[in-house]
mmCIF file of C-alpha atoms in Angstrom:
data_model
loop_
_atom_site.group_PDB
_atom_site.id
_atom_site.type_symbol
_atom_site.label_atom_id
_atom_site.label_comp_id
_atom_site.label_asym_id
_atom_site.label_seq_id
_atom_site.Cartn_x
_atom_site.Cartn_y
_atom_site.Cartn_z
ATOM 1 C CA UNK A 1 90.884 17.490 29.569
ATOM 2 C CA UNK A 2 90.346 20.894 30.857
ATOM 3 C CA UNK A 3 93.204 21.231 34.041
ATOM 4 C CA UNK A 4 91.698 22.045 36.672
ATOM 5 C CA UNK A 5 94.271 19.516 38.688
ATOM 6 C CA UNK A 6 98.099 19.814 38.219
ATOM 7 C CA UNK A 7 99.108 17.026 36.634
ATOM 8 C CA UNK A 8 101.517 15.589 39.553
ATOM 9 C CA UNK A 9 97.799 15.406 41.206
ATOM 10 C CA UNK A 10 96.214 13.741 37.872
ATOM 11 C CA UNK A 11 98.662 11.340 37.963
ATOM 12 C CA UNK A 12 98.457 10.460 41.742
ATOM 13 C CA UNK A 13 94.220 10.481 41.533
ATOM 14 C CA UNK A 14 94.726 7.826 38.694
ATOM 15 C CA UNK A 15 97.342 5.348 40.499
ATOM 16 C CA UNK A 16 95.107 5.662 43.521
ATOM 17 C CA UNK A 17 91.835 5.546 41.572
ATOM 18 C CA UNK A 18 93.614 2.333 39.749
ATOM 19 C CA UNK A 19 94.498 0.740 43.141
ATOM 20 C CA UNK A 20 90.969 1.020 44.557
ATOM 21 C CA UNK A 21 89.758 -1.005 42.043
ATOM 22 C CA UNK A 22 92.108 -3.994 42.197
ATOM 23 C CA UNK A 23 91.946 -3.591 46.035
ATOM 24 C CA UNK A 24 88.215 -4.098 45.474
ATOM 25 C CA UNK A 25 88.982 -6.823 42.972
ATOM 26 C CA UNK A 26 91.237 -8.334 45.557
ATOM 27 C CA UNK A 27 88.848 -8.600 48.249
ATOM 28 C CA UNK A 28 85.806 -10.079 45.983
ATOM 29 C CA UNK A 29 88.358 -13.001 44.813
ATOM 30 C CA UNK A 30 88.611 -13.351 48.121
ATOM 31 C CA UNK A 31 85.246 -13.773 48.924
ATOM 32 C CA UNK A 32 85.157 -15.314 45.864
ATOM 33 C CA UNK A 33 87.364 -18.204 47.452
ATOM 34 C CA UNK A 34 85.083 -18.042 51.200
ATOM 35 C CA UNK A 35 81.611 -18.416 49.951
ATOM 36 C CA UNK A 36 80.842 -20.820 47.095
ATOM 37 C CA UNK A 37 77.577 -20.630 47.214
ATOM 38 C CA UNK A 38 77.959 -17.156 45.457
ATOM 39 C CA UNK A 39 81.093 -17.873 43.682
ATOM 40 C CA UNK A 40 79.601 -16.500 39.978
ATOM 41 C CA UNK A 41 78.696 -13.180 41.938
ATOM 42 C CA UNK A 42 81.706 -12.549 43.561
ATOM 43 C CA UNK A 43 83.400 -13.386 40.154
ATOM 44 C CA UNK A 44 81.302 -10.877 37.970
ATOM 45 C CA UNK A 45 82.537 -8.483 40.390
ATOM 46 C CA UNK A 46 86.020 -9.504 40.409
ATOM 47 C CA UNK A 47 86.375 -9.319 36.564
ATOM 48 C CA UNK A 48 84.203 -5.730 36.393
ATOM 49 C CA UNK A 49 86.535 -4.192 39.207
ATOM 50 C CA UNK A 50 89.665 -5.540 36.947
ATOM 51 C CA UNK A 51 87.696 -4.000 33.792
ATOM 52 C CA UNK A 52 87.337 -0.884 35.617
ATOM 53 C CA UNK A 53 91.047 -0.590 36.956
ATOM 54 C CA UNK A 54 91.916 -1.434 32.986
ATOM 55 C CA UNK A 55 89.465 1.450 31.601
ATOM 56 C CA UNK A 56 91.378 3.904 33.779
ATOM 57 C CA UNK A 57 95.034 2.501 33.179
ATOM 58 C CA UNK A 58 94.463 2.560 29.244
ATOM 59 C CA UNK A 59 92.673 6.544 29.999
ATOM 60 C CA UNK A 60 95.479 7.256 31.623
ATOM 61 C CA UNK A 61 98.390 5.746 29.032
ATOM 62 C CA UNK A 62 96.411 6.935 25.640
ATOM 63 C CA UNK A 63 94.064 9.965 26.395
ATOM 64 C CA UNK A 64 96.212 11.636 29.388
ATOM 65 C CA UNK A 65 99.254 12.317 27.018
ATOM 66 C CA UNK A 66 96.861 14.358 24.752
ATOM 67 C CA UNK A 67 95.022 16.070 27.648
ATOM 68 C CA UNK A 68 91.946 14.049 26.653
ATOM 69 C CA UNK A 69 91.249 12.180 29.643
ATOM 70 C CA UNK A 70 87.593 12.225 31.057
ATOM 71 C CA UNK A 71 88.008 13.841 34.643
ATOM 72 C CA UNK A 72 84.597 13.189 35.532
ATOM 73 C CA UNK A 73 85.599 9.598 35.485
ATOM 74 C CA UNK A 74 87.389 10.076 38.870
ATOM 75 C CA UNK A 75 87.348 11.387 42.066
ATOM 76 C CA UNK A 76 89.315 14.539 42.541
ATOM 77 C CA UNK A 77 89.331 14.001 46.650
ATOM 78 C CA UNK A 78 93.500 12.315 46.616
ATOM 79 C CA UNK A 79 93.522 11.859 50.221
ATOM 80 C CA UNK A 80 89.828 10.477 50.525
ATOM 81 C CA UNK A 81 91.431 7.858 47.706
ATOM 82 C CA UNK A 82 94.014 6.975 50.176
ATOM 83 C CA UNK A 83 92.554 6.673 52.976
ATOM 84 C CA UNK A 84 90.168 4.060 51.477
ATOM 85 C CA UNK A 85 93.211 2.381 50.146
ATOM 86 C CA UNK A 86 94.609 2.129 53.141
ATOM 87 C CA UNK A 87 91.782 0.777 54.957
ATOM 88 C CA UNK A 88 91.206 -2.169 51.946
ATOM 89 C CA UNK A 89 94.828 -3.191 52.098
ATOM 90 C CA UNK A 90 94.152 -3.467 55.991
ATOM 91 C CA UNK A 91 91.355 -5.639 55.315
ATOM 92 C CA UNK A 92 92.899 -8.015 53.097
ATOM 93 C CA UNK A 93 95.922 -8.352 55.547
ATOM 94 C CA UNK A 94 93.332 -9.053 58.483
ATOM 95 C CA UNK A 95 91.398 -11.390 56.223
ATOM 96 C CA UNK A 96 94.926 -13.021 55.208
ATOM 97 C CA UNK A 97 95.721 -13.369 59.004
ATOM 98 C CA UNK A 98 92.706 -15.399 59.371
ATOM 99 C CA UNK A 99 90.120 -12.428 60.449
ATOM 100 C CA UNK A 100 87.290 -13.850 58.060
ATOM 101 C CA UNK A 101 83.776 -12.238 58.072
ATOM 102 C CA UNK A 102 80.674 -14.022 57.905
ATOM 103 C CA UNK A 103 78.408 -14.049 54.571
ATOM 104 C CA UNK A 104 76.533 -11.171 55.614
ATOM 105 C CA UNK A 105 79.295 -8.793 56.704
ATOM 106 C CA UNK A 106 81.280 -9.850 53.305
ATOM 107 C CA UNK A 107 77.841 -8.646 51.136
ATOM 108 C CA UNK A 108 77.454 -5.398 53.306
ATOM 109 C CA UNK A 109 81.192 -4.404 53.470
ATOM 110 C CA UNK A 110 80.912 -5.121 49.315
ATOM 111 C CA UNK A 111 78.361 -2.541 49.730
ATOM 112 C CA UNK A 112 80.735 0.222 51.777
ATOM 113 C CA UNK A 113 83.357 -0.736 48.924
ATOM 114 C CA UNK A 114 80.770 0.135 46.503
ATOM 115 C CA UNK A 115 79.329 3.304 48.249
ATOM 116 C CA UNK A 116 83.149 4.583 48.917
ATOM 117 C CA UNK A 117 84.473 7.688 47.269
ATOM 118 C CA UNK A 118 86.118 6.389 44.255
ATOM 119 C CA UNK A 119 83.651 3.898 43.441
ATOM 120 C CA UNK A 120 80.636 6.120 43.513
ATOM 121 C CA UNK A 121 82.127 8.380 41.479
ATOM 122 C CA UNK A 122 82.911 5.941 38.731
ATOM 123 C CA UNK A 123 79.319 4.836 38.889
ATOM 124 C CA UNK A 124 77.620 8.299 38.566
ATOM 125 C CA UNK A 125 80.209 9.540 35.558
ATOM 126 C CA UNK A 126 78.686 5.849 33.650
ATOM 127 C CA UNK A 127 75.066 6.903 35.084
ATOM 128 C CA UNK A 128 75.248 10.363 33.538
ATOM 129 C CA UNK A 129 75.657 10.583 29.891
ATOM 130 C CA UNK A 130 74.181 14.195 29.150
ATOM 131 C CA UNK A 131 77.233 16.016 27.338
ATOM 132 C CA UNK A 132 79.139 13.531 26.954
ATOM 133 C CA UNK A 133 82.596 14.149 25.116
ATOM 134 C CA UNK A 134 83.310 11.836 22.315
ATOM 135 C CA UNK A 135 85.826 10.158 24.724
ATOM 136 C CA UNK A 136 83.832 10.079 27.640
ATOM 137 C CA UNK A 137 81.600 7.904 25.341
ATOM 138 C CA UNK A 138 84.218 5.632 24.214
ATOM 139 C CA UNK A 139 84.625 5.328 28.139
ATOM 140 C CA UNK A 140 81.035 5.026 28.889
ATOM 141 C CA UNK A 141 80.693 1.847 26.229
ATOM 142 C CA UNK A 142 83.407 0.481 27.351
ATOM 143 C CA UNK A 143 82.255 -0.420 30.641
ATOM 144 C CA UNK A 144 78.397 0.021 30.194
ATOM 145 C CA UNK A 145 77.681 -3.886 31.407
ATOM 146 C CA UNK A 146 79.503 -2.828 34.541
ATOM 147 C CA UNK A 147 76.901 -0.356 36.097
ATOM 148 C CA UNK A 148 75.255 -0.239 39.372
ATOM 149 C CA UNK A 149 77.347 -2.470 41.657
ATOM 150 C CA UNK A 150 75.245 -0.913 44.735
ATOM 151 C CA UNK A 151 71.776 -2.233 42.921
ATOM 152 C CA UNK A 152 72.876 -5.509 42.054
ATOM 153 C CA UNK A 153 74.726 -6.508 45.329
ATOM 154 C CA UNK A 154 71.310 -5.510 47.100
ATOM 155 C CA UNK A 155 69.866 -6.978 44.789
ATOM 156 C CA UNK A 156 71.525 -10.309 44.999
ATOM 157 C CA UNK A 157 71.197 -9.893 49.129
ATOM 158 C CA UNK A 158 67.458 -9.572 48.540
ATOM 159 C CA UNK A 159 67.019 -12.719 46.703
ATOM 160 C CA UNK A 160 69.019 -14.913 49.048
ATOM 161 C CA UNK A 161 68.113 -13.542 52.367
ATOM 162 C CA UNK A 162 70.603 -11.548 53.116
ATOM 163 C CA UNK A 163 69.852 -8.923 55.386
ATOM 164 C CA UNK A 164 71.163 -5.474 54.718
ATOM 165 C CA UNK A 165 73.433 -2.991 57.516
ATOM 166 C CA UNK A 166 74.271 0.073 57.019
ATOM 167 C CA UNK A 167 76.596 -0.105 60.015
ATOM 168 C CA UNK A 168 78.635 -2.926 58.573
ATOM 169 C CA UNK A 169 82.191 -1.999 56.795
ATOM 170 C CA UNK A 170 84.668 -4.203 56.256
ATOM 171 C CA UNK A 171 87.155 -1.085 56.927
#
C-alpha cells in the first residue's frame, strides 16, 4: 500500500468504512423484519453488507500489517464516513423508537445507503479491475457476487412497482 494516508487515518477510514457496512447491514435486517414480502432481498443484502464489512476487517488484520492493503477499496473522505455513520445510527434509533417508513421510502433510502460515499466507492474499486494488484484481485473475487447494489435494488423496485425518488433518504 503506497501511504499516501498516515496510518492513524488508515486505521480510522477502515473502522468507519467497517461500521458503514454493518450500519447498512443493520438497517436491511431491519427491513428485513418490516416487509416480508421482500424478505429474500433484504436478506441478500444483509449477508453482502456483512461480507463486505468482513472483506475489509480481514484487509485490514492480514494485508495492513504488511502495507498491502488495497486503498482503492475505500474512501479516503474520514469525515464524509462519519457523518454518514452518524446519520444511519440516527435512523436505526428513530426506526427503533417506532419511526417506520413505508415500502417505498425503505427501497429509496436503500438506494441513498447505496449511493453514499463509502458505498460507492466500494462498488467502483469491484467495477474497475484494470491494474489490478495481485491483492486487489484476491479482494475483487472475494466479493465479485456482491456488485451493483444500486442496479439491483432498482432493479427489484422496477419489477414490483416500486416507484423510484431521488428526494427520499432515510438520513
Amino acid at each position: 500500500m503506497s501511504h499516501t494516508i498516515s496510518t492513524e487515518d488508515f486505521v480510522e477510514i477502515v473502522d468507519a468504512s467497517i461500521a458503514l457496512e454493518l450500519h447498512a447491514s443493520e438497517i436491511y435486517f431491519l427491513f428485513y423484519k418490516q416487509f416480508p414480502m421482500d424478505a429474500n432481498f433484504w436478506w441478500a443484502l444483509v449477508e453482502e453488507e456483512k461480507n463486505h464489512a468482513a472483506l475489509i476487517r480481514s484487509g485490514k488484520e492480514y494485508f495492513e500489517p504488511v502495507k498491502k492493503f488495497p486503498e482503492r477499496l475505500l474512501s479516503s473522505n474520514i469525515d464524509e464516513l462519519h457523518q454518514i455513520n452518524r446519520k444511519l445510527l440516527r435512523f436505526i434509533a428513530q426506526y427503533n423508537e417506532g419511526v417506520v417508513p413505508t415500502r417505498e421510502m425503505a427501497f429509496n433510502g436503500a438506494l441513498a445507503i447505496e449511493k453514499s460515499a463509502g458505498e460507492i466507492h466500494f462498488q467502483r474499486f469491484m467495477e474497475d479491475t484494470t491494474a489490478m494488484s495481485n491483492i486487489e484481485q484476491v479482494f475483487y473475487r472475494l466479493n465479485s457476487d456482491d456488485l451493483e447494489h444500486v442496479k439491483r435494488i432498482q432493479a427489484y423496485m422496477r419489477e414490483h412497482d416500486i416507484p423510484v425518488d431521488e428526494t427520499v433518504h432515510l438520513f
